[in-house]
Amino acid sequence: MTDFLYPFIEADERDPVPLLADLARSAEGKWDQSTDLRTRTLAACDQQLRTVAAAMADRFAAGGQLFTFGNGGSATDADGVAQLFTKPPMHDSVAGLPLPARSLAADQAILTALSNDIGFDVVFSRQLIAYGRSGDIAFGTSTSGNSDNLLMAFAEAKKRGMLTVGLAGYDGGRMAASDDLEHCLVVRSDSVHRIQEAQTSVAHALWGLVQAQLRTREEVTV
Amino acid sequence: MTLADQAASPAGPTPGAITGLSEDLAAASLALARRFFAGGTMWCASPTWPFHANHVAVEFVHPVIVGKRALPAVTVPPGEDLVATLRATTRTGDVVLAVAGADDEAVASAMRRGQAWGVETIWIGAGPRPPAGAANHVLWLETSDPLEASEQVVRIYHLLWELTHVCFEHPGLLKPQETDEDCTDEVCITCSDEGRLAEVITVHGDEAVVRAAEGRERIDTSLIEVPAPGDLVLIHAGSAISSLDDPSLDDQTGAKG
């Protein structure tokens, strides 16, 4: 009869109020961690983001298109980035410029065909062989920075003269060390969820900078 | 460089600003854990941002933390008739989670049917809030900036996953809950005064077959105007006692006009 001493570890725990309070506090703490990581990451990547945005704007201005890719949650991020570039929302009361972008993680027929016939490592690189041209942009997202299929895609993209941009977590993994990536933006954290959250912010900031670059150029040329 | 400056400034709410949201998240997580524990499936939909629905589903099915159990979450493919798909696939005890603005008519319509389908509803979004009671759990952000909203929506469903797994460490709280008062049909205040929500499946003269949380049943409809399949009705003691207009349609047309 020691239940009253340890009410929360027993299988007959009945009162949810203490747990709900703990959950709410935990959510608030993690929310603040996410906000903090976002702030630190955008500050640390500031110069790099501006450089990458200028390089991407060069490619878009010259008719290049953007290919995004990633696995799992990062595949959904790749879809989200492609949607942001092609169907931009209103921002600062200004309609964004729609730009050509496509997620290589979105077509299940291609993904399953390549995986079944050759292997999962080539699901992105083989698509770049089919679609990619010099002047295009390869943008791959991974939390670990170590995904084989991303590294193979970046190698293929570089070979084809594409601009290669990676978005990684932890210490950047193999993506940060690879010569095939011209730019690798790193969210320095060891929590997969917090990394993904900050990566979303980095992608959004990059999009905003590309838009600003292209708008400035239009104003100059018009 | 206004975009850059904006991007580089902290956009998250100040500490404590999510107090209300954090409590809503806690309640939604416990409810979700209870549904999973009892064998329910979570159906995820986001007609405008389908990648959010995919992200939620992969989060639960293939956890990022090794050792956490795989939970059944399914993406409802975008482009399908959301209500028709959910009507066909959901079973009593399931959960419907949507990431959508309050003005998404398909999501609003699906959420309204939650009680009739016997599913728990979770609605995640930002900007103007849906009306009170639009879903069992409304996890809402104040921001109207679409990029900020999208970033913070990711935080919400990551936290929903994290907190749901914390709940699994409390099995005593996941078992079916004993209600305070025994509900014995006619005498129960909560049931008899309000009636139960049901969705009309087929109409047969003065009768109709409806879907309610407890399953299909045949009811008398002579007290109301002849309903159509898909209509929501309140039923009590074997009869439809009133028909619910679809306010999601009326309100939307009014707001847009």
Tab-separated table of C-alpha atoms in Angstrom:
chain	number	residue	atom	x	y	z
A	1	MET	CA	0.000	0.000	0.000
A	2	THR	CA	2.501	2.568	-1.134
A	3	ASP	CA	0.366	4.010	-3.928
A	4	PHE	CA	-0.056	7.277	-2.088
A	5	LEU	CA	3.720	7.764	-2.106
A	6	TYR	CA	4.140	7.206	-5.830
A	7	PRO	CA	0.801	8.040	-7.385
A	8	PHE	CA	2.161	8.589	-10.896
A	9	ILE	CA	4.003	5.366	-11.545
A	10	GLU	CA	1.210	2.972	-10.775
A	11	ALA	CA	-0.906	1.298	-13.405
A	12	ASP	CA	-4.017	2.378	-11.542
A	13	GLU	CA	-3.207	6.078	-11.766
A	14	ARG	CA	-6.574	7.805	-12.087
A	15	ASP	CA	-6.202	11.568	-11.779
A	16	PRO	CA	-4.991	13.133	-15.033
A	17	VAL	CA	-4.597	16.654	-13.610
A	18	PRO	CA	-0.931	16.377	-12.524
A	19	LEU	CA	0.057	14.808	-15.852
A	20	LEU	CA	-1.782	17.496	-17.842
A	21	ALA	CA	0.047	20.202	-15.874
A	22	ASP	CA	3.390	18.497	-16.554
A	23	LEU	CA	2.606	18.189	-20.256
A	24	ALA	CA	1.679	21.866	-20.537
A	25	ARG	CA	4.898	22.946	-18.782
A	26	SER	CA	6.935	20.609	-20.998
A	27	ALA	CA	5.291	22.084	-24.117
A	28	GLU	CA	6.093	25.625	-22.983
A	29	GLY	CA	9.735	24.733	-22.319
A	30	LYS	CA	10.172	23.070	-25.692
A	31	TRP	CA	8.417	25.936	-27.437
A	32	ASP	CA	10.935	28.354	-25.933
A	33	GLN	CA	13.834	26.067	-26.912
A	34	SER	CA	12.539	26.068	-30.464
A	35	THR	CA	12.246	29.861	-30.506
A	36	ASP	CA	15.775	30.148	-29.115
A	37	LEU	CA	17.263	27.727	-31.663
A	38	ARG	CA	15.480	29.578	-34.471
A	39	THR	CA	16.983	32.897	-33.336
A	40	ARG	CA	20.501	31.483	-32.927
A	41	THR	CA	20.395	29.606	-36.242
A	42	LEU	CA	19.187	32.573	-38.310
A	43	ALA	CA	21.834	34.792	-36.699
A	44	ALA	CA	24.620	32.240	-37.273
A	45	CYS	CA	23.561	31.601	-40.890
A	46	ASP	CA	22.861	35.238	-41.755
A	47	GLN	CA	25.793	35.881	-44.111
A	48	GLN	CA	25.629	32.411	-45.609
A	49	LEU	CA	21.878	32.806	-46.259
A	50	ARG	CA	22.473	36.061	-48.134
A	51	THR	CA	25.197	34.442	-50.247
A	52	VAL	CA	23.042	31.420	-51.074
A	53	ALA	CA	20.018	33.615	-51.834
A	54	ALA	CA	22.054	35.720	-54.269
A	55	ALA	CA	23.344	32.592	-56.004
A	56	MET	CA	19.827	31.142	-56.207
A	57	ALA	CA	18.432	34.433	-57.516
A	58	ASP	CA	21.125	34.370	-60.249
A	59	ARG	CA	19.921	30.933	-61.308
A	60	PHE	CA	16.236	31.829	-61.234
A	61	ALA	CA	16.883	35.066	-63.129
A	62	ALA	CA	18.636	33.052	-65.832
A	63	GLY	CA	15.712	30.620	-66.148
A	64	GLY	CA	16.889	27.923	-63.756
A	65	GLN	CA	14.545	25.807	-61.671
A	66	LEU	CA	14.678	24.457	-58.137
A	67	PHE	CA	14.613	20.758	-57.198
A	68	THR	CA	13.996	19.922	-53.537
A	69	PHE	CA	14.470	16.537	-51.873
A	70	GLY	CA	14.731	14.773	-48.522
A	71	ASN	CA	13.567	11.655	-46.656
A	72	GLY	CA	10.671	11.244	-44.203
A	73	GLY	CA	9.836	14.506	-42.443
A	74	SER	CA	12.465	16.163	-44.637
A	75	ALA	CA	10.571	14.903	-47.706
A	76	THR	CA	7.540	16.808	-46.448
A	77	ASP	CA	9.777	19.841	-45.916
A	78	ALA	CA	10.964	19.453	-49.528
A	79	ASP	CA	7.308	19.451	-50.632
A	80	GLY	CA	6.649	22.526	-48.502
A	81	VAL	CA	9.617	24.455	-49.918
A	82	ALA	CA	8.595	23.610	-53.492
A	83	GLN	CA	5.031	24.761	-52.744
A	84	LEU	CA	6.340	27.998	-51.172
A	85	PHE	CA	8.413	28.857	-54.251
A	86	THR	CA	5.730	27.979	-56.811
A	87	LYS	CA	2.679	29.268	-54.937
A	88	PRO	CA	4.013	32.005	-52.638
A	89	PRO	CA	1.717	33.620	-50.084
A	90	MET	CA	1.307	37.351	-49.613
A	91	HIS	CA	4.228	38.689	-47.603
A	92	ASP	CA	4.588	42.259	-46.322
A	93	SER	CA	1.379	42.919	-48.295
A	94	VAL	CA	3.312	42.023	-51.437
A	95	ALA	CA	2.491	39.005	-53.556
A	96	GLY	CA	5.537	36.786	-53.925
A	97	LEU	CA	6.944	35.973	-57.337
A	98	PRO	CA	6.032	32.436	-58.365
A	99	LEU	CA	9.219	30.531	-59.259
A	100	PRO	CA	9.727	27.119	-60.859
A	101	ALA	CA	10.326	24.504	-58.146
A	102	ARG	CA	9.531	20.816	-57.751
A	103	SER	CA	9.891	18.244	-54.997
A	104	LEU	CA	11.630	15.032	-56.047
A	105	ALA	CA	9.982	13.283	-53.079
A	106	ALA	CA	6.433	13.734	-54.328
A	107	ASP	CA	5.894	11.195	-57.110
A	108	GLN	CA	5.255	7.740	-55.676
A	109	ALA	CA	5.386	6.020	-59.067
A	110	ILE	CA	8.922	7.300	-59.709
A	111	LEU	CA	10.085	6.708	-56.141
A	112	THR	CA	8.823	3.134	-56.023
A	113	ALA	CA	10.014	2.325	-59.552
A	114	LEU	CA	13.560	3.490	-58.845
A	115	SER	CA	13.623	1.859	-55.391
A	116	ASN	CA	12.322	-1.430	-56.709
A	117	ASP	CA	14.435	-1.625	-59.845
A	118	ILE	CA	17.720	-0.116	-58.684
A	119	GLY	CA	17.709	0.887	-55.033
A	120	PHE	CA	16.689	3.663	-52.694
A	121	ASP	CA	20.072	5.363	-52.886
A	122	VAL	CA	19.353	6.567	-56.428
A	123	VAL	CA	15.801	7.880	-56.014
A	124	PHE	CA	16.883	11.520	-56.202
A	125	SER	CA	20.043	11.304	-58.321
A	126	ARG	CA	18.301	9.425	-61.136
A	127	GLN	CA	15.581	12.077	-61.255
A	128	LEU	CA	18.242	14.786	-61.527
A	129	ILE	CA	19.762	12.881	-64.463
A	130	ALA	CA	16.350	13.079	-66.135
A	131	TYR	CA	15.351	16.631	-65.183
A	132	GLY	CA	18.391	18.588	-64.062
A	133	ARG	CA	20.257	21.043	-66.263
A	134	SER	CA	23.223	23.232	-65.625
A	135	GLY	CA	21.733	26.426	-64.272
A	136	ASP	CA	19.254	24.613	-62.028
A	137	ILE	CA	19.363	24.384	-58.235
A	138	ALA	CA	19.515	21.228	-56.072
A	139	PHE	CA	18.231	21.799	-52.527
A	140	GLY	CA	18.378	18.794	-50.183
A	141	THR	CA	17.301	18.629	-46.539
A	142	SER	CA	18.430	16.066	-43.959
A	143	THR	CA	18.484	16.226	-40.168
A	144	SER	CA	21.522	13.935	-39.867
A	145	GLY	CA	23.331	15.260	-42.946
A	146	ASN	CA	24.267	11.658	-43.733
A	147	SER	CA	21.597	10.322	-46.098
A	148	ASP	CA	23.206	8.347	-48.928
A	149	ASN	CA	20.539	9.263	-51.452
A	150	LEU	CA	21.043	12.976	-50.770
A	151	LEU	CA	24.820	12.724	-51.112
A	152	MET	CA	24.404	10.853	-54.405
A	153	ALA	CA	21.966	13.512	-55.615
A	154	PHE	CA	24.380	16.316	-54.741
A	155	ALA	CA	27.216	14.514	-56.567
A	156	GLU	CA	25.029	14.182	-59.660
A	157	ALA	CA	23.857	17.794	-59.414
A	158	LYS	CA	27.410	19.104	-59.157
A	159	LYS	CA	28.458	17.003	-62.131
A	160	ARG	CA	25.658	18.594	-64.144
A	161	GLY	CA	26.646	22.142	-63.195
A	162	MET	CA	23.737	22.765	-60.835
A	163	LEU	CA	23.945	24.986	-57.767
A	164	THR	CA	24.036	22.638	-54.750
A	165	VAL	CA	22.537	23.748	-51.429
A	166	GLY	CA	22.157	21.504	-48.399
A	167	LEU	CA	20.269	21.995	-45.158
A	168	ALA	CA	21.491	19.729	-42.344
A	169	GLY	CA	21.335	19.303	-38.556
A	170	TYR	CA	23.658	18.180	-35.741
A	171	ASP	CA	27.180	19.114	-36.954
A	172	GLY	CA	26.218	18.923	-40.630
A	173	GLY	CA	27.361	15.306	-40.996
A	174	ARG	CA	28.754	14.109	-44.309
A	175	MET	CA	26.862	16.837	-46.178
A	176	ALA	CA	28.894	19.581	-44.471
A	177	ALA	CA	32.126	17.760	-45.324
A	178	SER	CA	31.256	16.936	-48.943
A	179	ASP	CA	32.891	18.806	-51.829
A	180	ASP	CA	29.728	18.220	-53.847
A	181	LEU	CA	27.836	20.800	-51.786
A	182	GLU	CA	28.604	24.372	-52.650
A	183	HIS	CA	26.667	25.551	-49.600
A	184	CYS	CA	25.594	23.653	-46.499
A	185	LEU	CA	23.417	25.418	-43.943
A	186	VAL	CA	23.562	23.686	-40.558
A	187	VAL	CA	21.103	23.842	-37.663
A	188	ARG	CA	23.317	23.032	-34.691
A	189	SER	CA	21.167	20.974	-32.340
A	190	ASP	CA	20.856	17.300	-31.481
A	191	SER	CA	17.066	17.134	-31.301
A	192	VAL	CA	15.532	15.971	-34.572
A	193	HIS	CA	12.299	17.858	-33.932
A	194	ARG	CA	13.961	21.136	-32.971
A	195	ILE	CA	16.291	20.778	-35.997
A	196	GLN	CA	13.355	20.336	-38.363
A	197	GLU	CA	11.578	23.329	-36.853
A	198	ALA	CA	14.624	25.589	-37.305
A	199	GLN	CA	15.216	24.167	-40.792
A	200	THR	CA	11.715	25.307	-41.735
A	201	SER	CA	12.641	28.799	-40.538
A	202	VAL	CA	15.921	28.737	-42.501
A	203	ALA	CA	14.089	27.697	-45.678
A	204	HIS	CA	11.533	30.470	-45.161
A	205	ALA	CA	14.270	33.057	-44.573
A	206	LEU	CA	16.045	31.866	-47.706
A	207	TRP	CA	12.837	32.175	-49.711
A	208	GLY	CA	12.322	35.724	-48.384
A	209	LEU	CA	15.860	36.701	-49.357
A	210	VAL	CA	15.532	35.218	-52.856
A	211	GLN	CA	12.272	37.136	-53.305
A	212	ALA	CA	13.914	40.360	-52.090
A	213	GLN	CA	16.865	39.824	-54.454
A	214	LEU	CA	14.646	39.228	-57.470
A	215	ARG	CA	12.407	42.187	-56.673
A	216	THR	CA	15.404	44.503	-56.316
A	217	ARG	CA	16.757	43.318	-59.665
A	218	GLU	CA	13.397	43.897	-61.356
A	219	GLU	CA	13.241	47.418	-59.995
A	220	VAL	CA	16.715	48.114	-61.345
A	221	THR	CA	16.030	46.704	-64.811
A	222	VAL	CA	12.515	48.132	-65.313
B	1	MET	CA	16.343	44.102	-46.729
B	2	THR	CA	13.090	44.137	-44.805
B	3	LEU	CA	12.480	40.444	-45.470
B	4	ALA	CA	15.919	39.533	-44.211
B	5	ASP	CA	15.567	41.647	-41.109
B	6	GLN	CA	12.200	40.155	-40.470
B	7	ALA	CA	13.537	36.666	-41.005
B	8	ALA	CA	16.414	37.282	-38.625
B	9	SER	CA	14.276	38.545	-35.776
B	10	PRO	CA	12.819	36.162	-33.210
B	11	ALA	CA	9.260	35.524	-34.277
B	12	GLY	CA	8.132	33.135	-31.599
B	13	PRO	CA	5.796	34.340	-28.895
B	14	THR	CA	7.352	35.582	-25.696
B	15	PRO	CA	7.670	32.983	-22.911
B	16	GLY	CA	4.328	32.215	-21.376
B	17	ALA	CA	2.457	33.438	-24.430
B	18	ILE	CA	1.478	29.900	-25.342
B	19	THR	CA	-0.015	29.153	-21.938
B	20	GLY	CA	-3.495	28.607	-23.329
B	21	LEU	CA	-2.139	26.647	-26.272
B	22	SER	CA	0.065	24.486	-24.057
B	23	GLU	CA	-2.957	23.445	-21.997
B	24	ASP	CA	-4.921	22.675	-25.156
B	25	LEU	CA	-1.958	20.634	-26.414
B	26	ALA	CA	-1.794	18.680	-23.152
B	27	ALA	CA	-5.496	17.836	-23.306
B	28	ALA	CA	-5.318	16.881	-26.989
B	29	SER	CA	-2.278	14.666	-26.363
B	30	LEU	CA	-3.971	12.716	-23.580
B	31	ALA	CA	-7.129	12.299	-25.658
B	32	LEU	CA	-5.077	11.141	-28.634
B	33	ALA	CA	-3.072	8.683	-26.530
B	34	ARG	CA	-6.330	7.247	-25.155
B	35	ARG	CA	-7.713	6.753	-28.667
B	36	PHE	CA	-4.509	5.055	-29.859
B	37	PHE	CA	-4.441	2.916	-26.702
B	38	ALA	CA	-7.974	1.715	-27.472
B	39	GLY	CA	-7.004	0.818	-31.047
B	40	GLY	CA	-7.982	3.975	-32.932
B	41	THR	CA	-6.375	5.304	-36.101
B	42	MET	CA	-5.552	8.977	-36.722
B	43	TRP	CA	-6.540	10.407	-40.112
B	44	CYS	CA	-4.519	13.481	-41.090
B	45	ALA	CA	-5.700	16.054	-43.602
B	46	SER	CA	-4.437	19.409	-44.828
B	47	PRO	CA	-6.107	20.397	-48.097
B	48	THR	CA	-4.059	23.606	-48.490
B	49	TRP	CA	-0.716	22.357	-47.105
B	50	PRO	CA	-0.719	18.600	-47.841
B	51	PHE	CA	2.922	18.329	-46.692
B	52	HIS	CA	1.816	19.090	-43.115
B	53	ALA	CA	-0.575	16.110	-43.170
B	54	ASN	CA	2.211	13.884	-44.550
B	55	HIS	CA	4.565	15.144	-41.854
B	56	VAL	CA	2.131	14.362	-39.021
B	57	ALA	CA	1.511	10.858	-40.346
B	58	VAL	CA	5.193	9.952	-40.791
B	59	GLU	CA	5.942	11.362	-37.337
B	60	PHE	CA	3.571	8.901	-35.663
B	61	VAL	CA	4.165	5.886	-37.910
B	62	HIS	CA	7.967	6.102	-37.944
B	63	PRO	CA	9.114	7.848	-34.755
B	64	VAL	CA	12.424	9.724	-34.811
B	65	ILE	CA	13.285	8.334	-31.392
B	66	VAL	CA	14.295	4.679	-31.512
B	67	GLY	CA	12.151	2.519	-29.248
B	68	LYS	CA	8.999	4.622	-29.390
B	69	ARG	CA	6.039	2.628	-30.650
B	70	ALA	CA	4.737	3.064	-34.191
B	71	LEU	CA	1.213	4.451	-34.069
B	72	PRO	CA	-1.388	4.237	-36.848
B	73	ALA	CA	-1.642	7.609	-38.566
B	74	VAL	CA	-2.736	7.984	-42.172
B	75	THR	CA	-2.620	10.898	-44.603
B	76	VAL	CA	-5.855	11.607	-46.438
B	77	PRO	CA	-4.600	12.376	-49.948
B	78	PRO	CA	-5.244	15.976	-50.985
B	79	GLY	CA	-7.556	16.498	-53.908
B	80	GLU	CA	-9.999	13.873	-52.701
B	81	ASP	CA	-13.416	14.764	-51.354
B	82	LEU	CA	-12.326	14.979	-47.719
B	83	VAL	CA	-15.723	14.343	-46.152
B	84	ALA	CA	-16.522	11.436	-48.490
B	85	THR	CA	-13.130	9.817	-47.851
B	86	LEU	CA	-13.350	10.192	-44.082
B	87	ARG	CA	-16.973	9.001	-44.067
B	88	ALA	CA	-15.895	5.830	-45.850
B	89	THR	CA	-12.715	5.127	-43.892
B	90	THR	CA	-13.135	6.319	-40.306
B	91	ARG	CA	-14.455	4.003	-37.637
B	92	THR	CA	-15.829	4.771	-34.209
B	93	GLY	CA	-12.877	5.404	-31.902
B	94	ASP	CA	-10.677	7.021	-34.564
B	95	VAL	CA	-9.221	10.537	-34.614
B	96	VAL	CA	-9.389	13.126	-37.384
B	97	LEU	CA	-6.617	15.732	-37.321
B	98	ALA	CA	-6.634	18.655	-39.728
B	99	VAL	CA	-4.139	21.432	-40.357
B	100	ALA	CA	-6.214	24.159	-41.973
B	101	GLY	CA	-7.448	27.714	-41.698
B	102	ALA	CA	-10.817	28.375	-40.083
B	103	ASP	CA	-12.210	29.190	-43.542
B	104	ASP	CA	-11.569	25.685	-44.926
B	105	GLU	CA	-15.109	24.507	-45.672
B	106	ALA	CA	-14.237	20.849	-46.243
B	107	VAL	CA	-12.369	20.627	-42.936
B	108	ALA	CA	-15.150	22.465	-41.076
B	109	SER	CA	-17.693	20.051	-42.530
B	110	ALA	CA	-15.625	17.004	-41.549
B	111	MET	CA	-15.104	18.328	-38.020
B	112	ARG	CA	-18.861	18.920	-37.559
B	113	ARG	CA	-19.467	15.251	-38.334
B	114	GLY	CA	-16.984	14.023	-35.729
B	115	GLN	CA	-19.571	13.158	-33.103
B	116	ALA	CA	-21.788	11.347	-35.612
B	117	TRP	CA	-18.818	9.329	-36.850
B	118	GLY	CA	-17.630	8.610	-33.298
B	119	VAL	CA	-14.253	10.233	-33.896
B	120	GLU	CA	-12.249	12.720	-31.843
B	121	THR	CA	-11.366	15.856	-33.807
B	122	ILE	CA	-8.188	17.953	-33.590
B	123	TRP	CA	-7.983	21.179	-35.614
B	124	ILE	CA	-4.615	22.922	-35.890
B	125	GLY	CA	-4.320	26.343	-37.520
B	126	ALA	CA	-3.598	30.043	-37.282
B	127	GLY	CA	-5.293	33.389	-37.768
B	128	PRO	CA	-9.021	33.854	-37.079
B	129	ARG	CA	-10.236	31.006	-34.854
B	130	PRO	CA	-12.961	28.558	-35.842
B	131	PRO	CA	-16.206	29.043	-33.878
B	132	ALA	CA	-16.314	27.581	-30.354
B	133	GLY	CA	-16.945	23.844	-30.416
B	134	ALA	CA	-15.862	23.460	-34.051
B	135	ALA	CA	-13.654	20.529	-32.996
B	136	ASN	CA	-12.932	18.606	-29.794
B	137	HIS	CA	-9.467	20.176	-29.698
B	138	VAL	CA	-8.634	23.490	-31.359
B	139	LEU	CA	-4.870	24.119	-31.266
B	140	TRP	CA	-4.636	27.655	-32.526
B	141	LEU	CA	-1.978	30.288	-33.158
B	142	GLU	CA	-2.550	34.024	-33.037
B	143	THR	CA	-0.261	34.932	-35.926
B	144	SER	CA	-1.661	35.875	-39.312
B	145	ASP	CA	1.743	35.727	-41.062
B	146	PRO	CA	1.547	32.621	-43.273
B	147	LEU	CA	5.238	31.697	-42.925
B	148	GLU	CA	5.308	32.159	-39.167
B	149	ALA	CA	2.097	30.141	-38.955
B	150	SER	CA	3.590	27.319	-41.008
B	151	GLU	CA	6.711	27.189	-38.818
B	152	GLN	CA	4.726	27.142	-35.603
B	153	VAL	CA	2.260	24.564	-36.877
B	154	VAL	CA	5.240	22.203	-37.197
B	155	ARG	CA	6.084	22.860	-33.550
B	156	ILE	CA	2.495	22.085	-32.556
B	157	TYR	CA	2.416	18.657	-34.163
B	158	HIS	CA	5.917	17.792	-33.022
B	159	LEU	CA	4.817	18.610	-29.464
B	160	LEU	CA	1.600	16.652	-29.960
B	161	TRP	CA	3.721	13.617	-30.837
B	162	GLU	CA	6.136	14.143	-27.941
B	163	LEU	CA	3.389	14.636	-25.356
B	164	THR	CA	1.343	11.690	-26.667
B	165	HIS	CA	4.311	9.421	-26.038
B	166	VAL	CA	4.706	10.823	-22.523
B	167	CYS	CA	1.077	9.818	-21.931
B	168	PHE	CA	1.960	6.243	-22.908
B	169	GLU	CA	4.151	6.143	-19.805
B	170	HIS	CA	0.954	6.541	-17.758
B	171	PRO	CA	-1.088	3.437	-18.663
B	172	GLY	CA	-3.481	3.967	-15.768
B	173	LEU	CA	-4.711	7.154	-17.422
B	174	LEU	CA	-5.166	5.544	-20.828
B	175	LYS	CA	-7.709	2.917	-19.800
B	176	PRO	CA	-11.381	3.637	-20.480
B	177	GLN	CA	-12.461	6.283	-18.005
B	178	GLU	CA	-15.259	5.647	-15.554
B	179	THR	CA	-17.878	8.346	-15.956
B	180	ASP	CA	-19.114	10.097	-12.840
B	181	GLU	CA	-22.761	9.275	-13.374
B	182	ASP	CA	-23.987	6.098	-14.979
B	183	CYS	CA	-25.591	6.910	-18.279
B	184	THR	CA	-28.819	4.933	-18.606
B	185	ASP	CA	-30.482	6.260	-21.709
B	186	GLU	CA	-33.634	8.208	-20.959
B	187	VAL	CA	-32.708	9.496	-17.513
B	188	CYS	CA	-29.254	10.796	-18.402
B	189	ILE	CA	-29.207	14.567	-18.569
B	190	THR	CA	-26.323	14.735	-21.021
B	191	CYS	CA	-27.954	12.369	-23.495
B	192	SER	CA	-31.663	12.937	-23.293
B	193	ASP	CA	-31.812	16.714	-23.338
B	194	GLU	CA	-29.388	17.175	-26.178
B	195	GLY	CA	-30.011	14.152	-28.349
B	196	ARG	CA	-27.183	12.471	-30.239
B	197	LEU	CA	-25.708	13.646	-33.504
B	198	ALA	CA	-26.137	11.319	-36.481
B	199	GLU	CA	-25.478	11.502	-40.197
B	200	VAL	CA	-28.123	10.325	-42.655
B	201	ILE	CA	-26.945	7.486	-44.898
B	202	THR	CA	-30.140	6.478	-46.751
B	203	VAL	CA	-33.745	7.676	-46.647
B	204	HIS	CA	-36.733	5.295	-46.787
B	205	GLY	CA	-40.028	7.198	-46.664
B	206	ASP	CA	-40.567	8.303	-43.065
B	207	GLU	CA	-37.478	6.442	-41.934
B	208	ALA	CA	-33.777	6.770	-42.452
B	209	VAL	CA	-30.654	4.760	-41.758
B	210	VAL	CA	-28.165	6.953	-39.929
B	211	ARG	CA	-24.633	6.690	-38.636
B	212	ALA	CA	-24.114	7.635	-35.009
B	213	ALA	CA	-21.117	7.138	-32.721
B	214	GLU	CA	-22.591	3.831	-31.539
B	215	GLY	CA	-23.055	2.529	-35.069
B	216	ARG	CA	-25.773	2.399	-37.707
B	217	GLU	CA	-29.401	2.581	-36.720
B	218	ARG	CA	-32.800	2.963	-38.347
B	219	ILE	CA	-34.734	5.973	-37.118
B	220	ASP	CA	-38.113	7.578	-37.619
B	221	THR	CA	-37.950	10.930	-39.442
B	222	SER	CA	-41.619	11.918	-39.442
B	223	LEU	CA	-40.962	14.760	-36.971
B	224	ILE	CA	-38.606	16.589	-39.342
B	225	GLU	CA	-38.529	17.546	-42.995
B	226	VAL	CA	-37.421	14.714	-45.267
B	227	PRO	CA	-33.651	14.613	-44.862
B	228	ALA	CA	-31.081	13.918	-47.580
B	229	PRO	CA	-28.096	11.576	-47.368
B	230	GLY	CA	-25.238	13.417	-45.646
B	231	ASP	CA	-27.532	15.600	-43.518
B	232	LEU	CA	-26.824	15.819	-39.827
B	233	VAL	CA	-29.761	15.185	-37.503
B	234	LEU	CA	-30.241	15.016	-33.763
B	235	ILE	CA	-31.736	11.715	-32.727
B	236	HIS	CA	-33.395	10.646	-29.514
B	237	ALA	CA	-35.247	7.463	-28.606
B	238	GLY	CA	-35.337	6.185	-32.169
B	239	SER	CA	-36.495	9.444	-33.774
B	240	ALA	CA	-34.859	12.374	-35.494
B	241	ILE	CA	-35.925	15.349	-33.380
B	242	SER	CA	-34.310	18.090	-35.427
B	243	SER	CA	-32.265	18.642	-38.549
B	244	LEU	CA	-29.056	20.639	-38.469
B	245	ASP	CA	-28.561	23.057	-41.293
B	246	ASP	CA	-25.021	23.205	-42.544
B	247	PRO	CA	-23.905	26.542	-41.080
B	248	SER	CA	-20.434	26.094	-42.546
B	249	LEU	CA	-21.967	26.681	-45.984
B	250	ASP	CA	-24.230	29.587	-44.995
B	251	ASP	CA	-21.593	31.371	-42.964
B	252	GLN	CA	-19.005	31.091	-45.696
B	253	THR	CA	-21.267	32.488	-48.404
B	254	GLY	CA	-22.329	35.281	-46.092
B	255	ALA	CA	-18.744	36.130	-45.191
B	256	LYS	CA	-17.597	36.131	-48.793
B	257	GLY	CA	-20.581	38.108	-50.122
